[in-house]
Amino acid sequence: MFTGSTRPTHRRVRDSAPLAVGDSLERRAAASSLLAGFGSSTLRAKLLVPPARAMGEGGELAAEKHVRYIVTVEKKKDSFESLVMEHIRLNGAYWGLTTLDLLHKLDAVDAGEVIQWIMSCYHPESGGFGGNVGHDPHVLYTLSAVQVLCLFDRLDVLDVDKVADYVSGLQNEDGSFSGDIWGEVDTRFSYIVICTLALLHRLHKINVQKAVDYIVSCKNLDGGFGAMPGGESHAGQIFCCVGALAITGSLHHIDRDLLGWWLCERQCKEGGLNGRPEKLADVCYSWWVLSSLIMIDRVHWIDKDKLAKFILNCQDKENGGISDRPDNAVDIYHTYFGVAGLSLMEYPRVKPMDPAYALPLDVVNRIFLRKGY
Ligand code: GRG
């Protein structure tokens, strides 16, 4: 059900004018970051989003509280949240640190300590990263490690070709990717490898055409994508497939109106988004759905005020942090995706994000404007 005031119109918005001196930073940023990966991406990420509006009805973003919450979780190594995240600590580092950067507070942590810890999760023999010190390598953590190093502008600590060889070596004959040596295949891993290689300027190490063909084989009749051919459409997998197609300049494989309809129908009565039909709204889908809609130029089919209000209602305004739904316990994952969702809606004083690379736009710009690792 579509519950917004901005009903889909099937209007195709065109914005193909070349960049010019004096264009807004966002226009330049969107173009440079999204074209950098492979040349002809049609993304116009931030260009279609209306100027920032007052989104205060669900309360303001308690930015300072969220910063304090993230820094505290990081320090309390024996807390419940730290313990349940033990095996995915590198993902947690990416979520927490990207949130800090979005809120202009990356300097709340010691960069040297973070980088030292990231590198202690590295496996020099394989070129991959584990989720924590002593854990086996997997592409899931390798992307997070690369993204965190991008945040701190410290890709120089990597043996870039070794890392790129690790992820590219996981491509299978049919173009799909395994997550590690044990062979699980999932479109999440297609996105992860493509994103990692693009950030490292090493996309040429895989067979991009086969990778794209495989992703297209996971497209469903409803316009969405699943984890494998025939797999149910799910907003998380859709982000992965649309993101990978965007980075490789292959968005022409998507029926934008069909997928846009499916995605905007994820908005529930209360304003939040779910990940597939008949499921509950969850703050994290603010990212998975909105980023996908931006990449296919259909973000104006969502009622952004209602969504922002839903996210803001999920804040713990006393102790910081954001939960999946109002009144639930907060965690780092939902704190990140809540703030990232607000960023995609141009919430005031939150840095803009790149919908394909899932990093702040200035970070992505820095990487693609200064090539050459
Ligand atoms: C760099 C942002 C970024 C991502 C890296 C790991 C990855 C690539 C993407 C994951 C995409 C994905 C599958 C997200 C969905 C996560 C989620 C909330 C799954 C829950 O699924 P269910 O079935 O929940 O338990 P629902 O909401 O369907 O009931």
Coordinates of C-alpha atoms and ligand atoms in Angstrom, one line a residue:
M1 CA 0.0 0.0 0.0
F2 CA 1.3 3.4 -0.9
T3 CA 0.5 5.9 1.9
G4 CA 2.2 9.0 0.8
S5 CA 0.9 12.3 -0.5
T6 CA 3.4 12.2 -3.4
R7 CA 1.7 9.5 -5.5
P8 CA 3.7 7.8 -8.1
T9 CA 3.2 9.5 -11.4
H10 CA 5.5 7.4 -13.6
R11 CA 7.1 10.7 -14.6
R12 CA 10.6 10.1 -15.8
V13 CA 12.9 12.8 -14.5
R14 CA 15.7 13.7 -16.8
D15 CA 18.9 15.4 -15.7
S16 CA 21.5 14.7 -18.3
A17 CA 23.0 18.1 -18.5
P18 CA 26.8 18.0 -18.3
L19 CA 28.5 19.3 -15.1
A20 CA 29.4 22.9 -15.2
V21 CA 31.5 25.2 -13.0
G22 CA 29.2 26.6 -10.3
D23 CA 27.1 23.4 -10.1
S24 CA 26.2 22.5 -6.5
L25 CA 28.7 20.4 -4.6
E26 CA 26.0 17.7 -4.5
R27 CA 25.5 17.6 -8.2
R28 CA 29.2 17.4 -8.8
A29 CA 29.6 14.8 -6.0
A30 CA 26.8 12.6 -7.2
A31 CA 28.1 12.7 -10.7
S32 CA 31.7 12.1 -9.9
S33 CA 31.2 9.3 -7.3
L34 CA 28.7 7.4 -9.3
L35 CA 30.3 7.7 -12.7
A36 CA 33.7 6.9 -11.3
G37 CA 33.2 3.1 -10.9
F38 CA 32.5 2.2 -14.5
G39 CA 31.6 5.1 -16.7
S40 CA 28.0 5.3 -17.7
S41 CA 26.0 5.1 -14.5
T42 CA 22.7 7.0 -14.8
L43 CA 22.5 7.7 -11.1
R44 CA 21.5 11.2 -10.2
A45 CA 21.6 10.4 -6.5
K46 CA 21.0 13.6 -4.6
L47 CA 19.7 15.6 -7.5
L48 CA 16.1 14.6 -7.2
V49 CA 15.7 15.1 -3.5
P50 CA 13.9 18.3 -2.6
P51 CA 15.8 20.8 -0.5
A52 CA 16.0 20.1 3.3
R53 CA 12.7 20.7 5.0
A54 CA 11.8 20.9 8.6
M55 CA 11.5 17.3 9.7
G56 CA 11.0 17.9 13.3
E57 CA 7.5 16.5 14.0
G58 CA 8.8 13.2 15.5
G59 CA 11.3 15.3 17.5
E60 CA 14.8 16.4 16.4
L61 CA 17.7 14.1 15.8
A62 CA 19.5 13.7 19.1
A63 CA 22.9 13.7 17.4
E64 CA 25.0 14.3 20.5
K65 CA 23.3 11.5 22.4
H66 CA 23.9 9.1 19.5
V67 CA 27.6 10.1 19.3
R68 CA 28.0 9.4 23.0
Y69 CA 26.1 6.1 22.7
I70 CA 28.4 4.9 19.9
V71 CA 31.6 5.8 21.7
T72 CA 30.3 4.2 24.9
V73 CA 29.3 0.9 23.2
E74 CA 32.8 0.8 21.7
K75 CA 34.4 1.1 25.1
K76 CA 32.2 -1.4 27.0
K77 CA 33.7 -4.6 25.7
D78 CA 31.8 -6.8 28.2
S79 CA 28.3 -5.3 27.6
F80 CA 25.5 -7.4 26.2
E81 CA 25.7 -5.6 22.9
S82 CA 29.5 -6.0 22.5
L83 CA 29.2 -9.7 23.3
V84 CA 26.4 -10.4 20.8
M85 CA 28.4 -8.5 18.2
E86 CA 31.7 -10.3 19.0
H87 CA 31.7 -12.2 15.6
I88 CA 30.8 -9.2 13.5
R89 CA 32.8 -6.5 15.3
L90 CA 34.3 -5.2 12.0
N91 CA 30.8 -4.7 10.6
G92 CA 30.0 -2.9 13.9
A93 CA 33.0 -0.7 13.5
Y94 CA 31.8 0.3 10.0
W95 CA 28.3 1.1 11.3
G96 CA 29.4 3.1 14.3
L97 CA 32.3 5.0 12.6
T98 CA 30.2 5.9 9.5
T99 CA 27.5 7.2 11.8
L100 CA 30.1 9.3 13.7
D101 CA 31.4 10.7 10.4
L102 CA 27.8 11.4 9.2
L103 CA 27.4 13.4 12.4
H104 CA 30.7 15.2 11.8
K105 CA 32.3 13.5 14.9
L106 CA 34.7 11.0 13.5
D107 CA 37.4 12.7 15.6
A108 CA 35.6 11.3 18.7
V109 CA 37.8 8.2 18.3
D110 CA 41.5 7.7 18.0
A111 CA 42.2 7.0 14.3
G112 CA 45.5 5.3 15.0
E113 CA 44.0 2.9 17.5
V114 CA 41.1 2.1 15.1
I115 CA 43.5 1.4 12.1
Q116 CA 45.7 -0.8 14.3
W117 CA 42.7 -2.8 15.3
I118 CA 41.4 -3.1 11.8
M119 CA 44.8 -4.4 10.6
S120 CA 44.8 -6.9 13.5
C121 CA 41.8 -8.6 11.8
Y122 CA 43.8 -8.9 8.5
H123 CA 45.0 -12.3 7.2
P124 CA 48.1 -11.6 5.1
E125 CA 48.2 -15.1 3.7
S126 CA 44.7 -14.8 2.1
G127 CA 44.3 -11.0 1.8
G128 CA 41.0 -11.0 3.5
F129 CA 39.7 -9.7 6.9
G130 CA 37.9 -11.6 9.7
G131 CA 35.0 -10.2 11.7
N132 CA 37.3 -9.9 14.8
V133 CA 40.8 -10.7 15.8
G134 CA 41.6 -14.3 15.1
H135 CA 38.4 -14.9 13.1
D136 CA 38.4 -16.4 9.6
P137 CA 38.4 -14.1 6.6
H138 CA 35.2 -13.4 4.7
V139 CA 34.1 -10.8 2.1
L140 CA 31.5 -9.4 4.6
Y141 CA 34.3 -8.1 6.8
T142 CA 36.7 -7.3 4.1
L143 CA 34.4 -4.6 2.7
S144 CA 33.8 -3.2 6.1
A145 CA 37.6 -2.9 6.7
V146 CA 38.1 -1.2 3.3
Q147 CA 35.2 1.2 4.0
V148 CA 36.5 2.1 7.5
L149 CA 40.0 2.7 6.0
C150 CA 38.3 5.0 3.4
L151 CA 36.6 7.0 6.1
F152 CA 40.1 7.7 7.6
D153 CA 41.7 8.1 4.2
R154 CA 44.1 5.3 5.1
L155 CA 43.9 2.8 2.2
D156 CA 47.7 3.3 2.1
V157 CA 48.1 0.7 5.0
L158 CA 46.7 -2.0 2.7
D159 CA 48.4 -4.3 0.2
V160 CA 45.7 -3.3 -2.2
D161 CA 46.4 -6.0 -4.8
K162 CA 46.5 -8.7 -2.2
V163 CA 43.0 -7.7 -0.9
A164 CA 41.7 -7.2 -4.4
D165 CA 43.0 -10.7 -5.4
Y166 CA 41.3 -12.2 -2.3
V167 CA 37.8 -10.9 -3.2
S168 CA 38.1 -11.3 -7.0
G169 CA 39.3 -14.9 -6.5
L170 CA 35.9 -15.7 -5.1
Q171 CA 34.2 -15.2 -8.4
N172 CA 32.6 -18.5 -9.7
E173 CA 32.3 -19.7 -13.3
D174 CA 28.7 -18.4 -13.6
G175 CA 29.7 -14.9 -12.6
S176 CA 28.3 -15.3 -9.0
F177 CA 30.5 -14.8 -5.9
S178 CA 31.2 -17.0 -2.8
G179 CA 31.6 -15.2 0.5
D180 CA 34.7 -17.2 1.5
I181 CA 36.4 -20.5 0.9
W182 CA 33.3 -22.5 2.1
G183 CA 31.4 -21.5 -1.0
E184 CA 28.1 -19.9 0.1
V185 CA 26.8 -17.9 -2.9
D186 CA 24.5 -14.8 -2.4
T187 CA 23.9 -11.6 -4.3
R188 CA 25.2 -9.8 -1.2
F189 CA 28.6 -11.1 -2.1
S190 CA 28.3 -9.8 -5.7
Y191 CA 27.7 -6.3 -4.3
I192 CA 30.4 -6.6 -1.7
V193 CA 33.1 -7.7 -4.1
I194 CA 32.1 -5.1 -6.8
C195 CA 32.0 -2.3 -4.2
T196 CA 35.3 -3.4 -2.6
L197 CA 37.1 -3.6 -6.0
A198 CA 35.7 -0.2 -7.1
L199 CA 36.9 1.5 -3.9
L200 CA 40.3 0.0 -4.5
H201 CA 40.3 0.9 -8.3
R202 CA 40.6 -2.8 -9.1
L203 CA 37.3 -3.6 -10.8
H204 CA 39.2 -5.0 -13.8
K205 CA 40.2 -8.0 -11.7
I206 CA 36.8 -9.7 -12.2
N207 CA 34.8 -10.6 -15.2
V208 CA 32.3 -7.7 -14.8
Q209 CA 30.0 -8.9 -17.7
K210 CA 29.5 -12.3 -16.1
A211 CA 29.0 -10.7 -12.7
V212 CA 26.3 -8.4 -14.2
D213 CA 24.7 -11.3 -16.1
Y214 CA 24.5 -13.3 -12.9
I215 CA 22.8 -10.4 -11.0
V216 CA 20.3 -10.0 -13.8
S217 CA 19.5 -13.7 -13.6
C218 CA 18.4 -13.0 -10.0
K219 CA 15.7 -10.5 -11.1
N220 CA 12.1 -11.5 -10.5
L221 CA 8.8 -10.8 -12.3
D222 CA 7.9 -8.2 -9.7
G223 CA 11.0 -6.2 -10.7
G224 CA 12.9 -7.0 -7.5
F225 CA 15.9 -9.2 -6.8
G226 CA 16.6 -12.1 -4.5
A227 CA 19.7 -13.8 -3.0
M228 CA 20.0 -16.2 -5.9
P229 CA 18.0 -17.0 -9.1
G230 CA 14.4 -17.6 -8.1
G231 CA 14.9 -16.2 -4.6
E232 CA 12.2 -14.0 -3.1
S233 CA 12.5 -10.3 -3.7
H234 CA 13.8 -8.6 -0.5
A235 CA 14.8 -5.0 0.0
G236 CA 18.2 -5.9 1.3
Q237 CA 19.1 -8.0 -1.7
I238 CA 17.6 -5.3 -4.0
F239 CA 20.0 -2.8 -2.6
C240 CA 22.9 -5.2 -3.3
C241 CA 21.8 -5.9 -6.9
V242 CA 20.9 -2.3 -7.7
G243 CA 24.1 -1.0 -6.0
A244 CA 26.3 -3.5 -8.0
L245 CA 24.5 -2.6 -11.3
A246 CA 24.9 1.1 -10.5
I247 CA 28.6 0.8 -9.8
T248 CA 29.2 -1.2 -13.0
G249 CA 27.1 1.2 -15.1
S250 CA 24.5 -1.4 -15.7
L251 CA 21.3 0.1 -14.4
H252 CA 19.7 -0.3 -17.9
H253 CA 18.9 -3.9 -16.9
I254 CA 16.3 -2.5 -14.4
D255 CA 12.6 -1.7 -15.1
R256 CA 12.6 1.4 -12.9
D257 CA 8.9 1.9 -12.8
L258 CA 8.2 -1.8 -11.9
L259 CA 10.9 -1.9 -9.2
G260 CA 10.0 1.6 -8.0
W261 CA 6.4 0.5 -7.4
W262 CA 7.5 -2.6 -5.4
L263 CA 9.9 -0.5 -3.4
C264 CA 7.5 2.4 -2.6
E265 CA 4.9 -0.2 -1.5
R266 CA 7.2 -1.0 1.3
Q267 CA 6.0 2.2 3.2
C268 CA 3.6 1.1 6.0
K269 CA 0.8 3.1 7.6
E270 CA 3.0 4.3 10.4
G271 CA 5.5 5.8 7.8
G272 CA 8.3 3.2 8.3
L273 CA 9.4 0.8 5.5
N274 CA 9.4 -3.0 5.5
G275 CA 11.7 -5.3 3.6
R276 CA 9.0 -7.3 1.8
P277 CA 5.2 -7.6 1.7
E278 CA 3.3 -8.4 4.9
K279 CA 6.3 -7.7 7.1
L280 CA 6.7 -5.2 9.9
A281 CA 8.4 -1.8 9.3
D282 CA 12.0 -1.6 10.5
V283 CA 14.3 1.4 10.6
C284 CA 17.1 -0.4 8.6
Y285 CA 14.9 -0.6 5.5
S286 CA 15.0 3.2 5.4
W287 CA 18.5 2.7 4.0
W288 CA 17.9 -0.5 1.9
V289 CA 14.8 0.9 0.2
L290 CA 15.6 4.6 0.0
S291 CA 19.1 4.1 -1.5
S292 CA 17.6 1.8 -4.1
L293 CA 14.9 4.3 -5.0
I294 CA 17.5 7.0 -5.3
M295 CA 19.6 4.9 -7.6
I296 CA 16.6 4.3 -9.9
D297 CA 15.4 7.9 -9.7
R298 CA 12.1 7.1 -7.9
V299 CA 12.7 8.4 -4.4
H300 CA 9.9 11.0 -4.8
W301 CA 7.5 8.1 -4.6
I302 CA 8.0 7.8 -0.8
D303 CA 6.4 10.1 1.8
K304 CA 9.7 11.4 3.3
D305 CA 8.2 13.4 6.1
K306 CA 6.4 10.3 7.5
L307 CA 9.5 8.2 7.2
A308 CA 11.6 10.7 8.9
K309 CA 9.1 10.9 11.7
F310 CA 9.1 7.1 12.1
I311 CA 12.9 7.1 12.4
L312 CA 13.0 9.9 14.9
N313 CA 10.4 8.1 16.9
C314 CA 12.7 5.1 17.3
Q315 CA 15.4 7.2 19.1
D316 CA 16.3 6.7 22.7
K317 CA 16.4 10.4 23.4
E318 CA 17.9 9.9 26.9
N319 CA 20.7 7.5 26.3
G320 CA 21.2 7.7 22.6
G321 CA 20.8 5.1 19.9
I322 CA 18.0 4.1 17.5
S323 CA 16.0 0.9 17.5
D324 CA 14.2 -1.1 14.8
R325 CA 10.8 0.1 15.9
P326 CA 9.5 2.6 18.5
D327 CA 10.1 1.6 22.1
N328 CA 12.4 -1.3 21.3
A329 CA 16.0 -1.6 22.5
V330 CA 18.6 0.4 20.5
D331 CA 21.6 -1.1 18.8
I332 CA 24.5 0.2 16.6
Y333 CA 23.1 -1.4 13.4
H334 CA 19.8 0.5 13.6
T335 CA 21.5 3.6 14.8
Y336 CA 23.6 3.6 11.6
F337 CA 20.8 2.8 9.2
G338 CA 18.4 5.3 10.9
V339 CA 21.0 8.2 10.5
A340 CA 21.9 7.0 7.0
G341 CA 18.2 7.0 6.0
L342 CA 17.9 10.6 7.3
S343 CA 21.0 11.5 5.4
L344 CA 19.5 10.2 2.2
M345 CA 16.5 12.5 2.9
E346 CA 18.9 15.5 3.4
Y347 CA 18.2 15.8 7.1
P348 CA 19.9 19.0 8.4
R349 CA 23.4 18.8 9.7
V350 CA 23.9 15.2 8.6
K351 CA 26.5 14.6 5.9
P352 CA 25.1 13.4 2.5
M353 CA 25.7 9.8 1.7
D354 CA 26.4 8.0 -1.6
P355 CA 23.6 5.5 -2.1
A356 CA 25.7 2.9 -4.0
Y357 CA 29.0 2.9 -1.9
A358 CA 27.3 3.4 1.5
L359 CA 29.8 6.0 2.5
P360 CA 29.6 9.7 3.0
L361 CA 29.8 11.5 -0.3
D362 CA 32.9 13.5 0.5
V363 CA 34.7 10.2 1.3
V364 CA 33.6 8.7 -2.0
N365 CA 34.6 11.8 -3.9
R366 CA 38.0 11.8 -2.3
I367 CA 38.5 8.2 -3.5
F368 CA 37.4 8.8 -7.1
L369 CA 38.9 12.2 -7.6
R370 CA 42.3 11.1 -6.4
K371 CA 42.8 7.7 -8.1
G372 CA 45.9 5.7 -8.0
Y373 CA 46.5 3.2 -5.2
Ligands
GRG1 C1 27.8 -1.7 2.9 C2 25.4 -1.1 3.5 C3 26.4 -2.1 3.1 C4 26.1 -3.4 3.0 C5 27.0 -4.6 2.6 C6 25.8 -7.3 3.9 C7 25.2 -6.4 2.8 C8 26.2 -5.7 1.9 C9 23.9 -6.3 2.6 C10 22.9 -7.0 3.4 C11 21.6 -6.8 2.7 C12 20.4 -7.4 3.4 C13 20.1 -8.8 3.0 C14 19.8 -6.7 4.4 C15 18.6 -7.2 5.1 C16 19.0 -7.4 6.6 C17 17.8 -7.9 7.4 C18 17.1 -6.9 8.3 C19 17.3 -9.1 7.3 C20 16.2 -9.6 8.0 O1 15.5 -10.5 7.3 P1 14.2 -11.1 7.9 O2 13.6 -12.0 7.0 O3 13.4 -9.8 8.2 O4 14.5 -11.7 9.3 P2 12.0 -9.3 7.6 O5 12.2 -7.8 7.8 O6 11.9 -9.7 6.2 O7 11.0 -9.8 8.5

